[in-house]
């Protein structure tokens, strides 16, 4: 059996383990907020343009900058930190599977779990807006939204996977990264926003969507760069996680002697 | 050292706390008991052996390989950790199948081996239930099942009988004995000493992160015989008795531990037990109880851990 064959059970377990219990309910509730807002607008007899613009605007602000960060943070960090704190990682590290395979398997499973939550969170509001009589949303816009969700999840999950491996305060670190670094730095002038991921995600939307709220993100990067940057971050952080996992101790901080 | 597991001056710290402190021991073929009180360093040693922790100093090898390494040799090792945590959302069988598949077995082979292992530990009826509803004893059984399912050469069992009911204990002890007889090597830790005694004579005694003694239990008892034994005596007039006993050459210490009790330390316990009845008859000393705390494994451990070595 090759390392790739071992990826599947690990990714499968990571996927199933990520979507369980009260955590899933909480993440689902967060993910449903954009849809609920669009439903509320439709119920309030907002105009068709208002409904469509709101559904798209909510993606650029709420879904991309809050919902995605929270969902990916909780799921991504838990891959290693949850197991270290639960003290279950020994079942994997005592096996013959290479640790790099464990890291990549967990990453793939968690990405899939995040997408199960985030793709509906991003696309259902658009569908609801259409169903409620909103202005037509081009399929290219919906595709750009989907691509942004996928790229954002790939990149953020890789970052949070690493945080979960190396830091006992991974959640706090993730919150600081997601809501201070990504938010504050993206507001600064000049080239500083280019060290945030959200810059490239916004650039992808700005370059792909020709009209409406998502078309207004200014950028100096090309579409190729907007796609390559999150992918590069994902590859770099997953690789770093795989390497560090080989040298990382995985027992809880206060181990019974 | 060329044992199944060799530890040479292994030290492991948790910040300021020493988990292992220059631990040196060699675990040979067959079943070896690792005994020591809670906090002695048993689980730290197992975590090091399982590749979960890295030694801060010293060398630790498992089946000839450095313990802190990954690779195919780990397929020759089974590990049953002490902690009860598992993937609670899986069923017992899913748990075992999953770990076998992670170890490289095909789904069909993993299913077959998992079924066999679960049957072996007596969990057949509960294999389709979620682990979260398992009792502590059932958790122990499924942990053991995942440890033996790949038929490892070496099985590391960290307090494997914790929480298991008496009938289950007997069954699992029989299983461990069977595995030992069929050529597997087992390292079994416990703080319940009579369990280890029932399993093997080969022991390693650990306390405060150090190996206090290792080898055949009887040899360790012989070691004790060369040292003062402690005998607790309940007598009507302990002070008079103490005065009489203090005249014996082999008595090296007397301590009053209650209004009618004293402990006597003798370098020649056999002589002591032979001469005491004569003293009672000759002097008319009234002794209502006599207890040697050195007559079981617990006492051997206590003796060594208190610096008697």
Coordinates of C-alpha atoms in Angstrom, one line a residue:
Chain A
X1 CA 0.0 0.0 0.0
X2 CA 1.4 3.4 -1.0
X3 CA 1.4 6.6 1.1
X4 CA -1.4 7.9 -1.2
X5 CA -3.6 4.9 -0.3
X6 CA -3.1 5.8 3.4
X7 CA -4.2 9.4 2.7
X8 CA -7.7 8.3 2.0
X9 CA -8.6 6.8 5.4
X10 CA -6.8 9.7 7.2
X11 CA -8.6 12.3 5.1
X12 CA -11.9 10.5 5.5
X13 CA -11.5 10.4 9.3
X14 CA -10.5 14.1 9.4
X15 CA -13.6 14.9 7.3
X16 CA -16.0 12.9 9.5
X17 CA -14.3 14.0 12.7
X18 CA -14.6 17.7 11.7
X19 CA -18.3 17.6 11.1
X20 CA -19.8 16.2 14.3
X21 CA -21.5 17.2 17.4
X22 CA -22.3 20.7 18.7
X23 CA -19.4 22.2 16.8
X24 CA -21.1 21.4 13.5
X25 CA -24.3 23.0 14.7
X26 CA -22.5 26.1 15.7
X27 CA -20.5 26.3 12.5
X28 CA -23.7 25.7 10.5
X29 CA -25.4 28.5 12.4
X30 CA -22.6 30.9 11.6
X31 CA -22.6 29.8 7.9
X32 CA -26.3 30.4 7.7
X33 CA -26.1 34.1 8.7
X34 CA -25.7 35.5 5.1
X35 CA -28.6 33.5 3.9
X36 CA -30.8 34.6 6.8
X37 CA -29.9 38.2 6.1
X38 CA -30.9 37.8 2.4
X39 CA -34.1 36.1 3.5
X40 CA -34.9 39.0 5.8
X41 CA -34.3 41.5 3.0
X42 CA -36.7 39.6 0.8
X43 CA -39.2 39.4 3.5
X44 CA -38.9 43.2 4.0
X45 CA -39.8 43.7 0.3
X46 CA -36.5 45.2 -0.6
X47 CA -36.0 45.9 -4.3
X48 CA -34.6 43.3 -6.7
X49 CA -31.4 45.2 -7.1
X50 CA -31.0 45.6 -3.3
X51 CA -31.5 41.9 -2.8
X52 CA -29.0 40.9 -5.4
X53 CA -26.4 43.5 -4.4
X54 CA -26.8 42.5 -0.8
X55 CA -26.3 38.8 -1.5
X56 CA -23.1 39.6 -3.4
X57 CA -21.9 42.3 -1.0
X58 CA -22.4 40.0 2.0
X59 CA -20.1 37.5 0.3
X60 CA -17.3 40.0 0.0
X61 CA -17.6 41.3 3.5
X62 CA -19.3 38.8 5.9
X63 CA -18.7 35.4 4.3
X64 CA -15.2 36.0 3.1
X65 CA -13.9 38.0 6.1
X66 CA -15.8 36.5 9.0
X67 CA -17.6 33.2 8.2
X68 CA -14.8 31.7 6.3
X69 CA -12.2 32.7 8.9
X70 CA -14.2 31.3 11.7
X71 CA -15.2 28.0 10.0
X72 CA -11.7 27.3 8.7
X73 CA -10.1 28.3 12.0
X74 CA -12.2 26.0 14.1
X75 CA -11.9 23.0 11.7
X76 CA -8.3 23.6 10.7
X77 CA -6.9 24.1 14.2
X78 CA -8.7 21.1 15.5
X79 CA -6.9 18.7 13.2
X80 CA -3.8 18.6 15.3
X81 CA -4.6 20.7 18.4
X82 CA -7.8 18.8 19.1
X83 CA -6.0 15.5 18.9
X84 CA -3.1 16.7 21.0
X85 CA -5.4 17.9 23.7
X86 CA -7.6 14.8 23.5
X87 CA -4.4 12.7 23.5
X88 CA -5.5 10.6 20.5
X89 CA -2.7 11.5 18.2
X90 CA -0.6 8.6 19.7
X91 CA -2.8 6.2 17.8
X92 CA -1.4 7.7 14.5
X93 CA 2.2 8.5 15.5
X94 CA 2.7 5.0 16.9
X95 CA 1.8 3.5 13.4
X96 CA 4.0 3.0 10.5
X97 CA 2.4 5.7 8.4
X98 CA 4.8 8.5 7.6
X99 CA 3.9 11.6 9.5
X100 CA 3.9 13.7 6.3
X101 CA 1.0 11.5 5.1
X102 CA -0.9 12.2 8.3
X103 CA -0.4 15.9 7.8
X104 CA -1.5 15.9 4.2
X105 CA -4.4 13.6 4.9
X106 CA -5.7 15.8 7.7
X107 CA -5.4 18.8 5.5
X108 CA -7.4 17.3 2.7
X109 CA -10.1 16.0 5.0
X110 CA -10.4 19.4 6.7
X111 CA -10.5 21.3 3.5
X112 CA -13.4 19.1 2.3
X113 CA -15.2 19.6 5.6
X114 CA -14.8 23.4 5.4
X115 CA -16.1 23.4 1.9
X116 CA -19.2 21.4 2.9
X117 CA -20.0 24.3 5.2
X118 CA -18.7 27.2 3.2
X119 CA -19.9 26.5 -0.3
X120 CA -23.6 26.6 0.7
X121 CA -22.9 29.6 2.9
X122 CA -21.6 31.4 -0.2
X123 CA -23.9 30.2 -2.9
X124 CA -27.3 29.8 -1.1
X125 CA -27.7 33.5 -0.5
X126 CA -27.2 34.1 -4.3
X127 CA -29.8 31.4 -5.0
X128 CA -32.2 32.8 -2.4
X129 CA -31.7 36.3 -4.0
X130 CA -32.6 34.9 -7.4
X131 CA -35.6 33.0 -6.0
X132 CA -36.8 36.1 -4.2
X133 CA -36.9 38.1 -7.5
X134 CA -33.5 39.7 -7.3
X135 CA -31.7 40.9 -10.4
X136 CA -30.1 38.0 -12.4
X137 CA -26.6 37.1 -11.2
X138 CA -24.3 36.0 -14.0
X139 CA -23.0 32.4 -13.8
X140 CA -19.4 33.8 -14.1
X141 CA -20.0 35.7 -10.9
X142 CA -21.2 32.6 -9.1
X143 CA -18.2 30.8 -10.4
X144 CA -15.9 33.5 -9.2
X145 CA -17.5 33.3 -5.8
X146 CA -17.1 29.5 -5.7
X147 CA -13.4 29.8 -6.8
X148 CA -12.8 32.3 -4.1
X149 CA -14.3 30.1 -1.5
X150 CA -12.1 27.1 -2.6
X151 CA -8.9 29.1 -2.8
X152 CA -9.5 30.9 0.5
X153 CA -10.3 27.6 2.2
X154 CA -7.2 26.0 0.8
X155 CA -5.0 28.8 2.0
X156 CA -6.5 29.6 5.4
X157 CA -6.8 25.9 6.3
X158 CA -3.1 25.3 5.6
X159 CA -2.2 28.3 7.8
X160 CA -4.5 27.1 10.7
X161 CA -3.4 23.5 10.3
X162 CA 0.2 24.7 11.1
X163 CA -1.0 26.9 14.0
X164 CA -2.8 23.9 15.5
X165 CA 0.3 21.8 15.3
X166 CA 2.8 24.2 16.8
X167 CA 0.8 26.3 19.2
X168 CA -1.2 25.4 22.3
X169 CA -2.9 28.8 21.8
X170 CA -3.7 28.1 18.2
X171 CA -7.3 29.4 18.4
X172 CA -6.2 32.7 19.8
X173 CA -3.3 32.9 17.3
X174 CA -5.8 32.2 14.5
X175 CA -8.2 34.8 15.7
X176 CA -5.4 37.4 15.8
X177 CA -4.3 36.3 12.3
X178 CA -7.8 36.2 10.8
X179 CA -9.2 39.3 12.3
X180 CA -6.3 41.6 13.0
X181 CA -3.6 40.7 10.5
X182 CA -6.0 40.0 7.6
X183 CA -8.4 42.8 8.4
X184 CA -6.2 45.7 9.6
X185 CA -3.3 45.2 7.1
X186 CA -5.8 45.0 4.2
X187 CA -7.0 48.5 5.1
X188 CA -3.5 50.1 4.9
X189 CA -2.3 52.0 1.9
X190 CA 0.4 51.0 -0.6
X191 CA 1.7 47.5 -1.0
X192 CA 1.2 46.4 2.6
X193 CA -2.2 44.7 1.9
X194 CA -0.4 42.3 -0.5
X195 CA 0.9 40.4 2.5
X196 CA -2.7 39.4 3.4
X197 CA -4.5 36.5 1.7
X198 CA -7.8 38.4 1.6
X199 CA -6.1 40.9 -0.8
X200 CA -5.7 38.1 -3.4
X201 CA -9.1 36.8 -2.8
X202 CA -10.6 40.2 -3.3
X203 CA -8.4 40.6 -6.4
X204 CA -9.8 37.4 -7.8
X205 CA -13.3 38.7 -7.4
X206 CA -12.4 42.2 -8.7
X207 CA -10.8 40.7 -11.8
X208 CA -13.5 38.1 -12.5
X209 CA -16.6 40.0 -11.8
X210 CA -17.4 42.9 -14.1
X211 CA -20.3 44.6 -12.3
X212 CA -21.9 44.8 -9.0
X213 CA -20.5 45.0 -5.4
X214 CA -17.8 42.4 -6.1
X215 CA -16.3 44.2 -9.0
X216 CA -15.0 47.1 -7.0
X217 CA -11.9 45.6 -5.3
X218 CA -8.9 47.5 -6.6
X219 CA -5.8 45.5 -7.4
X220 CA -2.5 45.7 -9.2
X221 CA -2.0 41.9 -9.5
X222 CA -3.0 39.8 -12.4
X223 CA -5.6 37.0 -12.3
X224 CA -2.8 34.4 -12.4
X225 CA -1.1 36.0 -9.4
X226 CA -4.4 36.2 -7.6
X227 CA -4.9 32.5 -8.0
X228 CA -1.2 31.5 -7.5
X229 CA -0.7 33.4 -4.2
X230 CA -3.3 31.5 -2.1
X231 CA -2.2 28.2 -3.8
X232 CA 1.4 29.0 -3.0
X233 CA 0.5 29.8 0.6
X234 CA -1.4 26.5 0.8
X235 CA 1.5 24.4 -0.6
X236 CA 4.0 26.2 1.6
X237 CA 2.2 25.9 4.9
X238 CA 1.1 22.3 4.3
X239 CA 4.7 21.4 3.4
X240 CA 6.0 23.2 6.5
X241 CA 3.4 21.4 8.7
X242 CA 4.4 18.1 7.2
X243 CA 8.1 18.8 7.9
X244 CA 7.5 20.1 11.4
X245 CA 5.2 17.3 12.3
X246 CA 8.2 14.9 11.9
X247 CA 10.0 16.8 14.7
X248 CA 7.0 17.8 16.9
X249 CA 6.2 16.1 20.1
X250 CA 2.5 15.3 20.2
X251 CA 1.7 14.6 23.9
X252 CA -0.5 17.1 25.8
X253 CA 1.5 19.7 27.7
X254 CA 0.8 18.2 31.1
X255 CA 1.3 14.6 30.6
X256 CA 0.8 12.1 33.4
X257 CA 4.2 10.6 34.1
Chain B
X1 CA 22.3 -4.0 25.8
X2 CA 20.5 -6.0 23.1
X3 CA 17.0 -6.3 24.5
X4 CA 13.7 -5.8 22.7
X5 CA 13.6 -2.4 24.2
X6 CA 16.8 -0.8 25.5
X7 CA 16.9 2.4 27.5
X8 CA 20.2 4.0 28.4
X9 CA 20.2 7.1 30.7
X10 CA 17.0 8.3 29.2
X11 CA 15.8 11.7 30.5
X12 CA 12.6 13.4 29.6
X13 CA 11.4 16.7 31.1
X14 CA 8.1 18.4 31.1
X15 CA 9.3 21.9 31.7
X16 CA 10.5 21.8 35.3
X17 CA 9.1 18.3 35.9
X18 CA 11.2 15.3 35.3
X19 CA 9.2 12.5 33.6
X20 CA 12.2 10.2 33.3
X21 CA 15.5 10.8 35.1
X22 CA 18.4 8.9 33.6
X23 CA 16.2 5.8 33.1
X24 CA 18.3 2.7 32.2
X25 CA 16.8 -0.7 31.6
X26 CA 16.7 -3.5 29.1
X27 CA 13.4 -5.2 28.3
X28 CA 14.0 -8.7 27.1
X29 CA 12.0 -11.3 25.2
X30 CA 8.6 -12.5 26.5
X31 CA 6.5 -10.6 29.0
X32 CA 8.1 -7.9 31.2
X33 CA 6.2 -6.0 33.8
X34 CA 6.9 -2.4 34.4
X35 CA 5.8 -1.6 37.8
X36 CA 5.7 1.6 39.8
X37 CA 3.3 4.0 41.5
X38 CA 1.3 6.6 39.6
X39 CA 3.6 9.4 38.5
X40 CA 6.6 7.1 38.5
X41 CA 7.3 7.7 34.8
X42 CA 5.7 4.6 33.2
X43 CA 3.5 6.5 30.8
X44 CA 6.3 8.8 29.9
X45 CA 8.4 5.8 28.9
X46 CA 5.5 4.4 26.8
X47 CA 5.0 7.7 25.1
X48 CA 8.7 7.8 24.3
X49 CA 8.5 4.2 23.0
X50 CA 5.5 5.1 20.9
X51 CA 7.3 8.0 19.2
X52 CA 5.0 10.5 20.8
X53 CA 7.8 12.2 22.8
X54 CA 11.5 12.6 22.1
X55 CA 14.1 11.9 24.8
X56 CA 15.9 15.0 26.0
X57 CA 19.0 12.9 26.7
X58 CA 20.0 9.3 26.5
X59 CA 19.2 6.6 23.9
X60 CA 16.1 4.6 23.6
X61 CA 15.7 1.8 21.1
X62 CA 12.7 -0.3 20.1
X63 CA 13.4 -3.5 18.2
X64 CA 16.8 -2.1 17.3
X65 CA 15.5 1.2 16.0
X66 CA 15.6 4.6 17.7
X67 CA 12.3 5.1 19.4
X68 CA 12.0 8.7 18.1
X69 CA 11.8 7.7 14.4
X70 CA 9.1 6.8 11.9
X71 CA 9.1 4.0 9.5
X72 CA 7.9 0.5 8.7
X73 CA 9.4 -0.9 12.0
X74 CA 6.4 0.6 13.7
X75 CA 4.2 -2.0 12.1
X76 CA 6.1 -4.5 14.4
X77 CA 4.9 -2.6 17.4
X78 CA 1.5 -2.4 19.0
X79 CA 0.6 0.3 21.5
X80 CA -2.2 0.5 23.9
X81 CA -2.0 3.8 25.7
X82 CA -3.2 4.5 29.2
X83 CA -5.4 7.5 28.4
X84 CA -9.1 6.6 27.7
X85 CA -9.4 9.0 24.8
X86 CA -10.3 7.6 21.4
X87 CA -12.2 8.7 18.3
X88 CA -15.5 8.6 20.2
X89 CA -17.6 9.2 17.1
X90 CA -16.4 5.9 15.5
X91 CA -17.7 2.5 16.4
X92 CA -15.3 0.1 18.0
X93 CA -14.8 -1.8 14.8
X94 CA -14.4 1.4 12.7
X95 CA -11.7 2.5 15.1
X96 CA -9.7 -0.7 14.7
X97 CA -10.3 -0.8 10.9
X98 CA -9.2 2.8 10.6
X99 CA -5.9 2.3 12.4
X100 CA -5.2 -0.8 10.4
X101 CA -5.8 1.1 7.1
X102 CA -3.6 3.8 8.3
X103 CA -1.0 1.1 8.9
X104 CA -1.3 0.1 5.2
X105 CA -3.8 -2.7 5.2
X106 CA -6.4 -3.0 2.4
X107 CA -10.0 -2.5 3.5
X108 CA -10.8 -6.2 3.2
X109 CA -7.7 -7.2 5.2
X110 CA -8.4 -4.5 7.8
X111 CA -12.0 -5.6 8.2
X112 CA -10.9 -9.2 8.7
X113 CA -8.1 -8.4 11.2
X114 CA -10.3 -6.0 13.1
X115 CA -13.1 -8.6 13.5
X116 CA -10.6 -11.1 14.8
X117 CA -9.0 -8.7 17.2
X118 CA -12.4 -7.6 18.6
X119 CA -13.5 -11.2 19.0
X120 CA -10.2 -11.9 20.8
X121 CA -10.8 -9.2 23.4
X122 CA -14.4 -10.2 23.9
X123 CA -16.1 -7.1 22.4
X124 CA -18.0 -8.8 19.6
X125 CA -21.4 -7.8 20.8
X126 CA -20.4 -4.1 21.1
X127 CA -18.3 -3.7 18.0
X128 CA -21.0 -1.7 16.1
X129 CA -21.6 0.7 19.0
X130 CA -20.1 4.2 19.1
X131 CA -17.0 4.3 21.3
X132 CA -18.6 7.2 23.2
X133 CA -21.1 4.9 24.8
X134 CA -18.4 2.4 25.9
X135 CA -17.7 1.8 29.5
X136 CA -14.1 2.2 30.7
X137 CA -13.5 -1.5 30.5
X138 CA -14.9 -1.7 27.0
X139 CA -12.6 1.2 26.0
X140 CA -9.6 -0.8 27.4
X141 CA -10.6 -3.8 25.3
X142 CA -11.0 -1.9 22.1
X143 CA -7.6 -0.2 22.7
X144 CA -6.1 -3.6 23.2
X145 CA -7.8 -4.8 20.0
X146 CA -6.2 -2.0 17.9
X147 CA -2.9 -2.8 19.5
X148 CA -3.0 -6.5 18.6
X149 CA -4.9 -6.4 15.3
X150 CA -1.8 -6.2 13.2
X151 CA -0.1 -9.0 15.1
X152 CA 2.8 -7.0 16.3
X153 CA 6.1 -8.5 17.5
X154 CA 6.2 -6.1 20.5
X155 CA 3.1 -5.0 22.4
X156 CA 3.3 -2.0 24.7
X157 CA 0.4 -2.1 27.2
X158 CA 0.2 0.9 29.5
X159 CA -2.1 0.0 32.5
X160 CA -4.2 -2.2 30.3
X161 CA -6.4 -3.5 33.1
X162 CA -7.5 -0.2 34.4
X163 CA -11.3 -0.1 34.7
X164 CA -11.7 -3.7 33.6
X165 CA -14.0 -5.9 35.7
X166 CA -12.6 -8.9 37.5
X167 CA -13.8 -11.4 34.9
X168 CA -12.4 -9.2 32.1
X169 CA -9.1 -8.9 34.0
X170 CA -8.8 -12.7 34.1
X171 CA -9.6 -12.9 30.4
X172 CA -7.1 -10.3 29.4
X173 CA -4.4 -11.7 31.6
X174 CA -5.0 -15.0 29.9
X175 CA -4.8 -13.3 26.6
X176 CA -1.5 -11.6 27.5
X177 CA -0.1 -14.9 28.7
X178 CA -1.1 -16.6 25.5
X179 CA 0.5 -13.8 23.4
X180 CA 3.7 -14.2 25.4
X181 CA 3.8 -17.9 24.9
X182 CA 3.2 -17.6 21.2
X183 CA 6.5 -15.6 20.8
X184 CA 5.3 -12.0 21.2
X185 CA 7.1 -9.6 23.4
X186 CA 4.9 -7.7 25.9
X187 CA 5.8 -4.8 28.1
X188 CA 2.9 -4.4 30.6
X189 CA 2.8 -1.5 33.1
X190 CA 0.7 -1.5 36.2
X191 CA 0.6 -0.1 39.6
X192 CA -1.5 -3.0 40.8
X193 CA 1.3 -5.3 41.6
X194 CA -0.4 -8.6 42.0
X195 CA -1.5 -8.4 38.4
X196 CA 2.1 -8.2 37.2
X197 CA 3.0 -11.1 39.5
X198 CA 0.4 -13.2 37.9
X199 CA 1.7 -12.4 34.4
X200 CA 5.5 -12.6 34.7
X201 CA 8.5 -12.9 36.9
X202 CA 10.4 -10.5 34.7
X203 CA 10.0 -7.0 36.0
X204 CA 11.4 -3.5 35.8
X205 CA 10.7 -1.3 38.8
X206 CA 10.4 2.4 38.2
X207 CA 10.1 5.3 40.6
X208 CA 10.7 9.0 40.2
X209 CA 11.7 8.4 36.6
X210 CA 14.5 5.9 37.5
X211 CA 14.7 2.2 37.2
X212 CA 15.1 0.9 40.7
X213 CA 15.6 -2.7 39.9
X214 CA 15.1 -5.1 37.0
X215 CA 15.3 -8.8 36.4
X216 CA 13.7 -11.8 37.9
X217 CA 11.3 -11.1 40.7
X218 CA 12.8 -13.8 42.8
X219 CA 16.3 -12.4 42.3
X220 CA 15.0 -9.1 43.4
X221 CA 13.6 -10.7 46.5
X222 CA 16.9 -12.3 47.1
X223 CA 18.3 -8.8 47.0
X224 CA 15.9 -7.9 49.7
X225 CA 17.0 -10.8 51.8
X226 CA 20.4 -9.3 51.9
X227 CA 18.9 -6.2 53.4
X228 CA 17.0 -5.4 56.6
X229 CA 13.4 -6.7 56.6
X230 CA 10.8 -4.8 58.4
X231 CA 8.4 -6.7 60.7
X232 CA 5.5 -5.0 62.5
X233 CA 4.7 -6.5 65.9
X234 CA 1.6 -5.9 68.0
X235 CA 2.4 -6.6 71.6
X236 CA 1.0 -6.0 75.1
X237 CA 4.2 -4.4 76.3
X238 CA 6.0 -3.1 73.3
X239 CA 8.7 -1.3 75.2
X240 CA 9.7 -4.4 77.1
X241 CA 9.8 -6.3 73.9
X242 CA 11.9 -3.7 72.2
X243 CA 14.4 -3.8 75.1
X244 CA 14.7 -7.6 74.6
X245 CA 15.0 -7.4 70.8
X246 CA 17.6 -4.6 70.9
X247 CA 20.0 -7.1 72.2
X248 CA 20.0 -9.2 69.1
X249 CA 22.9 -8.5 66.7
X250 CA 20.8 -8.7 63.5
X251 CA 18.2 -6.2 64.6
X252 CA 19.3 -2.9 63.2
X253 CA 16.4 -0.7 64.1
X254 CA 13.3 -0.5 66.2
X255 CA 10.5 2.1 65.9
X256 CA 7.3 2.5 67.9
X257 CA 4.4 3.1 65.5
X258 CA 1.5 3.0 68.0
X259 CA 0.7 2.4 71.7
X260 CA 0.9 -1.4 71.2
X261 CA 2.9 -1.6 68.0
X262 CA 6.5 -1.5 66.9
X263 CA 8.4 -2.2 63.8
X264 CA 11.7 -4.1 63.9
X265 CA 14.3 -4.1 61.1
X266 CA 16.4 -7.2 60.9
X267 CA 19.2 -8.1 58.6
X268 CA 18.5 -11.8 59.1
X269 CA 14.8 -12.3 58.8
X270 CA 15.0 -16.1 58.9
X271 CA 16.9 -16.0 62.1
X272 CA 14.5 -13.4 63.5
X273 CA 11.5 -15.6 62.8
X274 CA 13.3 -18.6 64.3
X275 CA 14.4 -16.9 67.5
X276 CA 11.2 -14.8 68.1
X277 CA 9.0 -17.8 69.3
X278 CA 11.8 -18.9 71.6
X279 CA 12.0 -15.4 73.1
X280 CA 8.2 -15.3 73.6
X281 CA 8.3 -18.6 75.5
X282 CA 11.4 -17.7 77.5
X283 CA 10.4 -14.2 78.5
X284 CA 6.6 -14.5 78.4
X285 CA 6.2 -11.7 76.0
X286 CA 2.7 -11.4 74.7
X287 CA 2.5 -10.9 71.0
X288 CA -0.9 -10.6 69.4
X289 CA 0.1 -10.0 65.8
X290 CA 3.1 -10.2 63.5
X291 CA 3.2 -8.8 60.1
X292 CA 6.0 -8.6 57.6
X293 CA 5.3 -6.0 55.0
X294 CA 8.2 -7.3 53.0
X295 CA 6.5 -10.5 51.8
X296 CA 5.0 -9.2 48.6
X297 CA 5.9 -7.3 45.5
X298 CA 4.5 -4.2 46.8
X299 CA 6.9 -4.3 49.7
X300 CA 9.8 -5.0 47.5
X301 CA 9.0 -1.9 45.5
X302 CA 8.5 0.2 48.6
X303 CA 11.7 -1.0 50.0
X304 CA 13.7 -0.1 46.9
X305 CA 11.9 3.1 46.2
X306 CA 12.7 4.3 49.8
X307 CA 16.3 4.1 49.1
X308 CA 17.1 0.6 50.3
X309 CA 18.9 -0.3 47.2

